[in-house]
Amino acid sequence: MTGTIVDVPGVLVGHAQNEETLTGCSVILLEKPSVCGVDVRGSAPGTRETDLLDPVNLVSVVHAICLSGGSAYGLDAATGVMQYLEEQGIGLDVGYGVVPIVPAAVLFDLAVGDYRVRPDRQMGYEAVQAASRETVPQGNVGAGTGATVGKLNGFGNSMKSGLGTASVIIPNGLVIGAIVAVNAVGHVVDPQVGTIIAGPRDEQGIIRDSVEILRQQAFAPIPPGTNTTIAVVASNARLSKAEANKVAQMAHDGLARTIRPIHTMYDGDTIFAVATSEVEASVDLVGTLSADVLAEAVIQAVKHAEEAGGLPSYRSYFQE
């Protein structure tokens, strides 16, 4: 066990990023086509192929998932993933070659680094090409390269966040993993101790409570285009497409436990749920544990982040 999402059999992860311009993408590659669901809770999403995941629609499996920075521009990274998979002969056989099914979601990181450089087709190709079962690096990598949190006191007073991952295994062989790029407008709290570990800073550099800022200002403007948390939860459970969608829905509880506020009008929070169909497990168990593992992945994203773009990180304030 690596403690990361690749502990789930059949799941590989690859990253590509530009560390100078602070943007990147992450690809979750599946060794075999797998059932997938999605749940979008934020009101400003940037997504691709999410309608396909509705249980009433035809295709029930996907071949990879792409998480990317770059706002809507970053959706282009999924095209590079499709190109690589087509070259490998991986995809839905349509009688005229194959069509790889690659859902994607993006976050807004144009406010850090150089907004003119975004994840593109080439970066997506490089990310999937790098996919492996090795322990997943965390922090300022992949889709988390330009991620930030705590923007209710102005973007300049926010903090650097990143990408995190976690996993759990239970005695019957069920393995659940999560990977998340945390780019929230709100603060992040460790639910185990109730401590805010990253959030908006005041003029003295003290980390504030985002909800208190909202209460005091009543109509505190949430900076548009600076947010969105995107994630994948994966398991080796046997689930239907409808059940995978339910797991994605339940997994949002992990975000609600760790990020406040969450699912705002200026977030595009999106969670994909993948099932590789190896172990019998109830949808309630998978959904409950997915929320737990995702909450842990959020904490890891913050704790592994490093200072960048002139913004401090968790490590700037806390020593472990």
mmCIF file of C-alpha atoms in Angstrom:
data_model
loop_
_atom_site.group_PDB
_atom_site.id
_atom_site.type_symbol
_atom_site.label_atom_id
_atom_site.label_comp_id
_atom_site.label_asym_id
_atom_site.label_seq_id
_atom_site.Cartn_x
_atom_site.Cartn_y
_atom_site.Cartn_z
ATOM 1 C CA MET A 1 0.000 0.000 0.000
ATOM 2 C CA THR A 2 1.331 3.417 -1.009
ATOM 3 C CA GLY A 3 -1.418 5.388 0.705
ATOM 4 C CA THR A 4 -2.369 6.856 -2.681
ATOM 5 C CA ILE A 5 -5.055 6.205 -5.279
ATOM 6 C CA VAL A 6 -2.857 3.761 -7.228
ATOM 7 C CA ASP A 7 -3.451 1.242 -4.433
ATOM 8 C CA VAL A 8 -6.735 0.560 -6.224
ATOM 9 C CA PRO A 9 -5.990 -2.312 -8.637
ATOM 10 C CA GLY A 10 -6.058 -1.188 -12.243
ATOM 11 C CA VAL A 11 -5.574 2.529 -11.521
ATOM 12 C CA LEU A 12 -2.506 4.448 -12.706
ATOM 13 C CA VAL A 13 -1.708 8.158 -12.352
ATOM 14 C CA GLY A 14 0.486 10.505 -14.372
ATOM 15 C CA HIS A 15 1.241 14.206 -14.015
ATOM 16 C CA ALA A 16 2.625 16.932 -16.244
ATOM 17 C CA GLN A 17 3.195 20.533 -15.197
ATOM 18 C CA ASN A 18 4.974 23.772 -15.971
ATOM 19 C CA GLU A 19 6.592 24.818 -12.696
ATOM 20 C CA GLU A 20 7.493 28.288 -13.979
ATOM 21 C CA THR A 21 4.009 29.262 -15.131
ATOM 22 C CA LEU A 22 2.311 27.278 -12.334
ATOM 23 C CA THR A 23 -0.168 25.085 -14.143
ATOM 24 C CA GLY A 24 -0.505 21.413 -14.959
ATOM 25 C CA CYS A 25 -2.732 18.389 -15.405
ATOM 26 C CA SER A 26 -3.162 14.923 -13.931
ATOM 27 C CA VAL A 27 -4.440 11.813 -15.673
ATOM 28 C CA ILE A 28 -6.064 8.825 -13.977
ATOM 29 C CA LEU A 29 -5.489 5.975 -16.434
ATOM 30 C CA LEU A 30 -7.473 2.753 -16.164
ATOM 31 C CA GLU A 31 -5.944 -0.582 -17.167
ATOM 32 C CA LYS A 32 -9.347 -1.746 -18.361
ATOM 33 C CA PRO A 33 -12.522 0.147 -19.235
ATOM 34 C CA SER A 34 -14.278 0.934 -15.960
ATOM 35 C CA VAL A 35 -17.693 2.091 -14.816
ATOM 36 C CA CYS A 36 -17.766 5.787 -13.969
ATOM 37 C CA GLY A 37 -20.167 8.287 -12.456
ATOM 38 C CA VAL A 38 -19.950 12.000 -11.711
ATOM 39 C CA ASP A 39 -21.513 14.592 -9.449
ATOM 40 C CA VAL A 40 -21.102 18.331 -10.062
ATOM 41 C CA ARG A 41 -21.956 20.556 -7.086
ATOM 42 C CA GLY A 42 -20.199 23.829 -7.877
ATOM 43 C CA SER A 43 -22.106 26.380 -9.948
ATOM 44 C CA ALA A 44 -19.268 27.352 -12.307
ATOM 45 C CA PRO A 45 -17.979 24.034 -13.671
ATOM 46 C CA GLY A 46 -15.648 23.406 -16.577
ATOM 47 C CA THR A 47 -16.177 19.830 -17.708
ATOM 48 C CA ARG A 48 -16.062 17.425 -20.639
ATOM 49 C CA GLU A 49 -18.008 14.177 -21.233
ATOM 50 C CA THR A 50 -19.976 14.467 -17.992
ATOM 51 C CA ASP A 51 -23.388 14.124 -19.695
ATOM 52 C CA LEU A 52 -22.208 10.760 -20.983
ATOM 53 C CA LEU A 53 -21.967 9.502 -17.394
ATOM 54 C CA ASP A 54 -25.690 9.929 -16.725
ATOM 55 C CA PRO A 55 -27.125 6.422 -16.125
ATOM 56 C CA VAL A 56 -29.725 6.918 -18.868
ATOM 57 C CA ASN A 57 -27.024 7.377 -21.507
ATOM 58 C CA LEU A 58 -25.435 4.629 -23.571
ATOM 59 C CA VAL A 59 -21.726 4.307 -22.744
ATOM 60 C CA SER A 60 -21.090 3.012 -19.224
ATOM 61 C CA VAL A 61 -17.289 2.809 -19.093
ATOM 62 C CA VAL A 62 -14.378 5.201 -19.418
ATOM 63 C CA HIS A 63 -10.710 4.707 -20.263
ATOM 64 C CA ALA A 64 -9.144 7.626 -18.396
ATOM 65 C CA ILE A 65 -10.035 10.830 -16.541
ATOM 66 C CA CYS A 66 -8.216 14.135 -16.904
ATOM 67 C CA LEU A 67 -8.001 16.770 -14.155
ATOM 68 C CA SER A 68 -6.463 20.041 -15.290
ATOM 69 C CA GLY A 69 -5.661 23.628 -14.499
ATOM 70 C CA GLY A 70 -6.115 26.401 -17.051
ATOM 71 C CA SER A 71 -9.866 26.990 -16.674
ATOM 72 C CA ALA A 72 -11.849 26.030 -19.789
ATOM 73 C CA TYR A 73 -8.659 26.207 -21.869
ATOM 74 C CA GLY A 74 -7.339 23.259 -19.873
ATOM 75 C CA LEU A 75 -10.008 20.949 -21.281
ATOM 76 C CA ASP A 76 -7.738 20.696 -24.310
ATOM 77 C CA ALA A 77 -5.436 18.445 -22.248
ATOM 78 C CA ALA A 78 -8.013 15.654 -22.555
ATOM 79 C CA THR A 79 -7.507 15.694 -26.325
ATOM 80 C CA GLY A 80 -3.866 14.745 -25.771
ATOM 81 C CA VAL A 81 -4.975 11.881 -23.540
ATOM 82 C CA MET A 82 -7.317 10.682 -26.288
ATOM 83 C CA GLN A 83 -4.523 10.897 -28.839
ATOM 84 C CA TYR A 84 -2.229 8.711 -26.739
ATOM 85 C CA LEU A 85 -4.940 6.123 -26.062
ATOM 86 C CA GLU A 86 -5.897 5.971 -29.742
ATOM 87 C CA GLU A 87 -2.261 5.297 -30.606
ATOM 88 C CA GLN A 88 -2.369 2.377 -28.174
ATOM 89 C CA GLY A 89 -5.597 1.055 -29.705
ATOM 90 C CA ILE A 90 -7.508 1.818 -26.504
ATOM 91 C CA GLY A 91 -11.057 3.079 -26.745
ATOM 92 C CA LEU A 92 -14.628 2.314 -27.655
ATOM 93 C CA ASP A 93 -14.703 0.266 -30.863
ATOM 94 C CA VAL A 94 -17.037 2.137 -33.194
ATOM 95 C CA GLY A 95 -16.263 0.138 -36.310
ATOM 96 C CA TYR A 96 -14.058 2.889 -37.690
ATOM 97 C CA GLY A 97 -11.215 2.787 -35.229
ATOM 98 C CA VAL A 98 -11.615 3.502 -31.526
ATOM 99 C CA VAL A 99 -12.895 6.478 -29.561
ATOM 100 C CA PRO A 100 -11.275 6.778 -26.110
ATOM 101 C CA ILE A 101 -13.730 7.976 -23.467
ATOM 102 C CA VAL A 102 -11.933 10.586 -21.335
ATOM 103 C CA PRO A 103 -14.106 12.714 -19.044
ATOM 104 C CA ALA A 104 -12.374 15.832 -17.750
ATOM 105 C CA ALA A 105 -12.771 18.692 -15.296
ATOM 106 C CA VAL A 106 -10.767 21.880 -14.846
ATOM 107 C CA LEU A 107 -9.975 24.410 -12.146
ATOM 108 C CA PHE A 108 -9.106 28.097 -12.489
ATOM 109 C CA ASP A 109 -5.404 28.803 -11.870
ATOM 110 C CA LEU A 110 -4.921 31.695 -14.314
ATOM 111 C CA ALA A 111 -4.446 34.106 -11.399
ATOM 112 C CA VAL A 112 -1.050 32.606 -10.535
ATOM 113 C CA GLY A 113 1.972 32.168 -12.768
ATOM 114 C CA ASP A 114 1.452 33.162 -16.409
ATOM 115 C CA TYR A 115 -2.198 33.080 -17.482
ATOM 116 C CA ARG A 116 -1.129 32.843 -21.123
ATOM 117 C CA VAL A 117 0.247 29.336 -20.573
ATOM 118 C CA ARG A 118 -2.372 26.654 -20.003
ATOM 119 C CA PRO A 119 -2.420 22.856 -20.075
ATOM 120 C CA ASP A 120 -2.813 21.829 -23.698
ATOM 121 C CA ARG A 121 -2.937 18.736 -25.869
ATOM 122 C CA GLN A 122 0.807 18.138 -25.505
ATOM 123 C CA MET A 123 0.712 18.375 -21.720
ATOM 124 C CA GLY A 124 -2.191 15.922 -21.566
ATOM 125 C CA TYR A 125 -0.252 13.526 -23.801
ATOM 126 C CA GLU A 126 2.804 13.774 -21.549
ATOM 127 C CA ALA A 127 0.735 13.208 -18.407
ATOM 128 C CA VAL A 128 -0.910 10.008 -19.620
ATOM 129 C CA GLN A 129 2.398 8.818 -21.049
ATOM 130 C CA ALA A 130 3.875 9.167 -17.546
ATOM 131 C CA ALA A 131 1.047 7.228 -15.854
ATOM 132 C CA SER A 132 2.285 4.484 -13.516
ATOM 133 C CA ARG A 133 1.547 2.552 -10.334
ATOM 134 C CA GLU A 134 4.315 4.360 -8.470
ATOM 135 C CA THR A 135 3.449 6.289 -5.313
ATOM 136 C CA VAL A 136 1.709 9.454 -6.485
ATOM 137 C CA PRO A 137 3.641 12.682 -5.805
ATOM 138 C CA GLN A 138 1.598 15.354 -4.032
ATOM 139 C CA GLY A 139 1.533 19.108 -3.547
ATOM 140 C CA ASN A 140 2.602 21.397 -6.388
ATOM 141 C CA VAL A 141 2.214 18.792 -9.117
ATOM 142 C CA GLY A 142 -0.197 18.060 -11.942
ATOM 143 C CA ALA A 143 -3.579 19.727 -11.622
ATOM 144 C CA GLY A 144 -2.533 21.087 -8.223
ATOM 145 C CA THR A 145 0.460 23.057 -9.526
ATOM 146 C CA GLY A 146 -1.394 26.372 -9.490
ATOM 147 C CA ALA A 147 -4.046 25.548 -6.893
ATOM 148 C CA THR A 148 -4.814 28.036 -4.118
ATOM 149 C CA VAL A 149 -7.294 28.376 -1.230
ATOM 150 C CA GLY A 150 -8.732 31.117 0.987
ATOM 151 C CA LYS A 151 -9.711 34.007 -1.273
ATOM 152 C CA LEU A 152 -12.369 35.872 0.684
ATOM 153 C CA ASN A 153 -9.907 38.532 1.809
ATOM 154 C CA GLY A 154 -8.622 39.092 -1.718
ATOM 155 C CA PHE A 155 -6.555 36.788 -3.882
ATOM 156 C CA GLY A 156 -3.314 38.371 -2.703
ATOM 157 C CA ASN A 157 -4.113 37.149 0.815
ATOM 158 C CA SER A 158 -4.836 33.556 -0.214
ATOM 159 C CA MET A 159 -2.563 30.540 0.347
ATOM 160 C CA LYS A 160 -0.969 27.937 -1.870
ATOM 161 C CA SER A 161 -2.654 24.568 -2.028
ATOM 162 C CA GLY A 162 -2.048 21.602 -4.288
ATOM 163 C CA LEU A 163 -2.879 18.029 -5.199
ATOM 164 C CA GLY A 164 -3.456 15.296 -2.627
ATOM 165 C CA THR A 165 -4.299 11.623 -2.562
ATOM 166 C CA ALA A 166 -5.143 8.904 -0.039
ATOM 167 C CA SER A 167 -6.393 5.315 0.122
ATOM 168 C CA VAL A 168 -7.848 2.692 2.443
ATOM 169 C CA ILE A 169 -8.234 -1.104 2.335
ATOM 170 C CA ILE A 170 -10.671 -3.149 4.397
ATOM 171 C CA PRO A 171 -10.517 -6.880 5.272
ATOM 172 C CA ASN A 172 -12.736 -8.126 2.429
ATOM 173 C CA GLY A 173 -10.250 -6.737 -0.117
ATOM 174 C CA LEU A 174 -12.157 -3.569 -0.956
ATOM 175 C CA VAL A 175 -9.718 -0.768 -1.814
ATOM 176 C CA ILE A 176 -10.788 2.855 -2.145
ATOM 177 C CA GLY A 177 -8.593 5.747 -3.229
ATOM 178 C CA ALA A 178 -9.014 9.444 -3.933
ATOM 179 C CA ILE A 179 -7.080 12.147 -5.717
ATOM 180 C CA VAL A 180 -8.005 15.824 -5.535
ATOM 181 C CA ALA A 181 -6.781 19.227 -6.683
ATOM 182 C CA VAL A 182 -7.877 21.713 -4.009
ATOM 183 C CA ASN A 183 -8.520 25.189 -5.404
ATOM 184 C CA ALA A 184 -11.289 26.395 -3.115
ATOM 185 C CA VAL A 185 -12.519 29.900 -2.370
ATOM 186 C CA GLY A 186 -12.871 28.891 1.275
ATOM 187 C CA HIS A 187 -10.507 27.705 3.986
ATOM 188 C CA VAL A 188 -9.436 24.137 4.688
ATOM 189 C CA VAL A 189 -9.955 22.620 8.121
ATOM 190 C CA ASP A 190 -8.535 19.380 9.503
ATOM 191 C CA PRO A 191 -11.724 17.663 10.751
ATOM 192 C CA GLN A 192 -9.769 15.474 13.172
ATOM 193 C CA VAL A 193 -8.756 18.459 15.293
ATOM 194 C CA GLY A 194 -10.978 21.270 14.004
ATOM 195 C CA THR A 195 -8.004 23.472 13.096
ATOM 196 C CA ILE A 196 -7.907 25.700 10.008
ATOM 197 C CA ILE A 197 -4.747 24.688 8.149
ATOM 198 C CA ALA A 198 -5.017 27.053 5.158
ATOM 199 C CA GLY A 199 -7.263 29.979 4.373
ATOM 200 C CA PRO A 200 -7.588 33.732 3.872
ATOM 201 C CA ARG A 201 -4.970 35.859 5.651
ATOM 202 C CA ASP A 202 -5.431 39.278 7.199
ATOM 203 C CA GLU A 203 -2.997 42.210 7.018
ATOM 204 C CA GLN A 204 -0.880 40.666 9.799
ATOM 205 C CA GLY A 205 -0.699 37.336 7.967
ATOM 206 C CA ILE A 206 -3.022 35.585 10.427
ATOM 207 C CA ILE A 207 -5.191 32.871 8.876
ATOM 208 C CA ARG A 208 -8.869 33.784 9.142
ATOM 209 C CA ASP A 209 -12.157 31.876 9.095
ATOM 210 C CA SER A 210 -13.833 32.343 5.692
ATOM 211 C CA VAL A 211 -17.334 31.986 7.101
ATOM 212 C CA GLU A 212 -16.659 34.688 9.686
ATOM 213 C CA ILE A 213 -15.548 36.994 6.881
ATOM 214 C CA LEU A 214 -18.821 36.301 5.092
ATOM 215 C CA ARG A 215 -20.810 36.986 8.264
ATOM 216 C CA GLN A 216 -19.054 40.271 8.933
ATOM 217 C CA GLN A 217 -19.338 41.593 5.400
ATOM 218 C CA ALA A 218 -22.680 39.972 4.503
ATOM 219 C CA PHE A 219 -22.042 40.466 0.790
ATOM 220 C CA ALA A 220 -18.300 39.812 0.678
ATOM 221 C CA PRO A 221 -17.532 39.305 -2.999
ATOM 222 C CA ILE A 222 -16.157 35.910 -3.945
ATOM 223 C CA PRO A 223 -13.535 36.568 -6.610
ATOM 224 C CA PRO A 224 -14.931 35.025 -9.798
ATOM 225 C CA GLY A 225 -12.696 32.718 -11.748
ATOM 226 C CA THR A 226 -10.333 31.797 -8.915
ATOM 227 C CA ASN A 227 -11.761 28.551 -7.638
ATOM 228 C CA THR A 228 -12.957 24.933 -8.060
ATOM 229 C CA THR A 229 -11.996 21.651 -6.409
ATOM 230 C CA ILE A 230 -11.878 18.616 -8.701
ATOM 231 C CA ALA A 231 -11.424 14.991 -7.689
ATOM 232 C CA VAL A 232 -11.619 11.319 -8.578
ATOM 233 C CA VAL A 233 -12.587 8.590 -6.126
ATOM 234 C CA ALA A 234 -11.858 5.047 -7.274
ATOM 235 C CA SER A 235 -12.569 1.588 -5.910
ATOM 236 C CA ASN A 236 -12.319 -2.028 -6.970
ATOM 237 C CA ALA A 237 -16.011 -2.531 -6.170
ATOM 238 C CA ARG A 238 -18.565 -3.918 -8.589
ATOM 239 C CA LEU A 239 -20.939 -1.040 -9.196
ATOM 240 C CA SER A 240 -23.496 -0.119 -11.808
ATOM 241 C CA LYS A 241 -23.312 3.237 -13.535
ATOM 242 C CA ALA A 242 -26.156 4.521 -11.344
ATOM 243 C CA GLU A 243 -24.352 3.338 -8.211
ATOM 244 C CA ALA A 244 -21.129 5.023 -9.333
ATOM 245 C CA ASN A 245 -23.046 8.272 -9.646
ATOM 246 C CA LYS A 246 -24.372 7.780 -6.118
ATOM 247 C CA VAL A 247 -20.824 7.227 -4.829
ATOM 248 C CA ALA A 248 -19.722 10.472 -6.485
ATOM 249 C CA GLN A 249 -22.620 12.230 -4.779
ATOM 250 C CA MET A 250 -21.767 10.805 -1.361
ATOM 251 C CA ALA A 251 -18.069 11.592 -1.798
ATOM 252 C CA HIS A 252 -18.849 15.315 -1.780
ATOM 253 C CA ASP A 253 -19.314 14.933 1.974
ATOM 254 C CA GLY A 254 -15.522 14.670 2.146
ATOM 255 C CA LEU A 255 -15.233 18.155 0.664
ATOM 256 C CA ALA A 256 -17.922 19.517 2.981
ATOM 257 C CA ARG A 257 -16.013 18.241 6.036
ATOM 258 C CA THR A 258 -12.774 19.943 5.044
ATOM 259 C CA ILE A 259 -13.597 23.044 2.970
ATOM 260 C CA ARG A 260 -15.756 26.015 4.042
ATOM 261 C CA PRO A 261 -17.592 27.373 2.179
ATOM 262 C CA ILE A 262 -17.894 24.739 -0.534
ATOM 263 C CA HIS A 263 -20.036 24.483 -3.699
ATOM 264 C CA THR A 264 -20.382 28.256 -4.078
ATOM 265 C CA MET A 265 -21.612 30.100 -7.147
ATOM 266 C CA TYR A 266 -17.988 30.675 -8.139
ATOM 267 C CA ASP A 267 -16.787 27.089 -7.667
ATOM 268 C CA GLY A 268 -17.096 24.270 -10.192
ATOM 269 C CA ASP A 269 -16.603 21.427 -7.710
ATOM 270 C CA THR A 270 -16.735 18.103 -9.558
ATOM 271 C CA ILE A 271 -16.135 14.524 -8.398
ATOM 272 C CA PHE A 272 -15.796 11.474 -10.643
ATOM 273 C CA ALA A 273 -16.303 7.979 -9.186
ATOM 274 C CA VAL A 274 -14.665 4.986 -10.872
ATOM 275 C CA ALA A 275 -15.275 1.295 -10.110
ATOM 276 C CA THR A 276 -13.002 -1.415 -11.514
ATOM 277 C CA SER A 277 -15.464 -4.242 -10.733
ATOM 278 C CA GLU A 278 -13.501 -6.811 -8.721
ATOM 279 C CA VAL A 279 -15.051 -6.972 -5.223
ATOM 280 C CA GLU A 280 -18.654 -7.164 -4.072
ATOM 281 C CA ALA A 281 -19.493 -4.182 -1.865
ATOM 282 C CA SER A 282 -22.570 -2.141 -1.076
ATOM 283 C CA VAL A 283 -22.889 1.283 -2.603
ATOM 284 C CA ASP A 284 -23.406 2.724 0.887
ATOM 285 C CA LEU A 285 -20.085 1.336 2.099
ATOM 286 C CA VAL A 286 -18.201 2.520 -0.967
ATOM 287 C CA GLY A 287 -19.770 5.972 -0.809
ATOM 288 C CA THR A 288 -19.139 6.391 2.912
ATOM 289 C CA LEU A 289 -15.493 5.362 2.688
ATOM 290 C CA SER A 290 -14.990 7.456 -0.450
ATOM 291 C CA ALA A 291 -16.013 10.548 1.513
ATOM 292 C CA ASP A 292 -13.561 9.616 4.288
ATOM 293 C CA VAL A 293 -10.680 9.023 1.889
ATOM 294 C CA LEU A 294 -11.410 12.181 -0.088
ATOM 295 C CA ALA A 295 -11.377 14.254 3.107
ATOM 296 C CA GLU A 296 -7.926 12.840 3.894
ATOM 297 C CA ALA A 297 -6.754 13.599 0.343
ATOM 298 C CA VAL A 298 -7.801 17.256 0.778
ATOM 299 C CA ILE A 299 -5.692 17.506 3.930
ATOM 300 C CA GLN A 300 -2.723 15.929 2.160
ATOM 301 C CA ALA A 301 -3.077 18.389 -0.731
ATOM 302 C CA VAL A 302 -2.684 21.316 1.668
ATOM 303 C CA LYS A 303 0.056 19.770 3.804
ATOM 304 C CA HIS A 304 2.218 18.851 0.792
ATOM 305 C CA ALA A 305 1.890 22.234 -0.936
ATOM 306 C CA GLU A 306 4.897 24.515 -1.112
ATOM 307 C CA GLU A 307 5.164 28.291 -1.408
ATOM 308 C CA ALA A 308 4.722 29.503 -4.993
ATOM 309 C CA GLY A 309 3.513 32.524 -6.899
ATOM 310 C CA GLY A 310 4.290 34.762 -3.933
ATOM 311 C CA LEU A 311 1.819 32.873 -1.738
ATOM 312 C CA PRO A 312 2.684 31.027 1.485
ATOM 313 C CA SER A 313 1.634 27.454 2.139
ATOM 314 C CA TYR A 314 0.759 25.310 5.135
ATOM 315 C CA ARG A 315 4.460 24.613 5.554
ATOM 316 C CA SER A 316 5.062 28.353 5.935
ATOM 317 C CA TYR A 317 2.970 28.333 9.118
ATOM 318 C CA PHE A 318 3.211 24.862 10.603
ATOM 319 C CA GLN A 319 6.124 22.548 11.293
ATOM 320 C CA GLU A 320 5.518 18.820 11.514
#
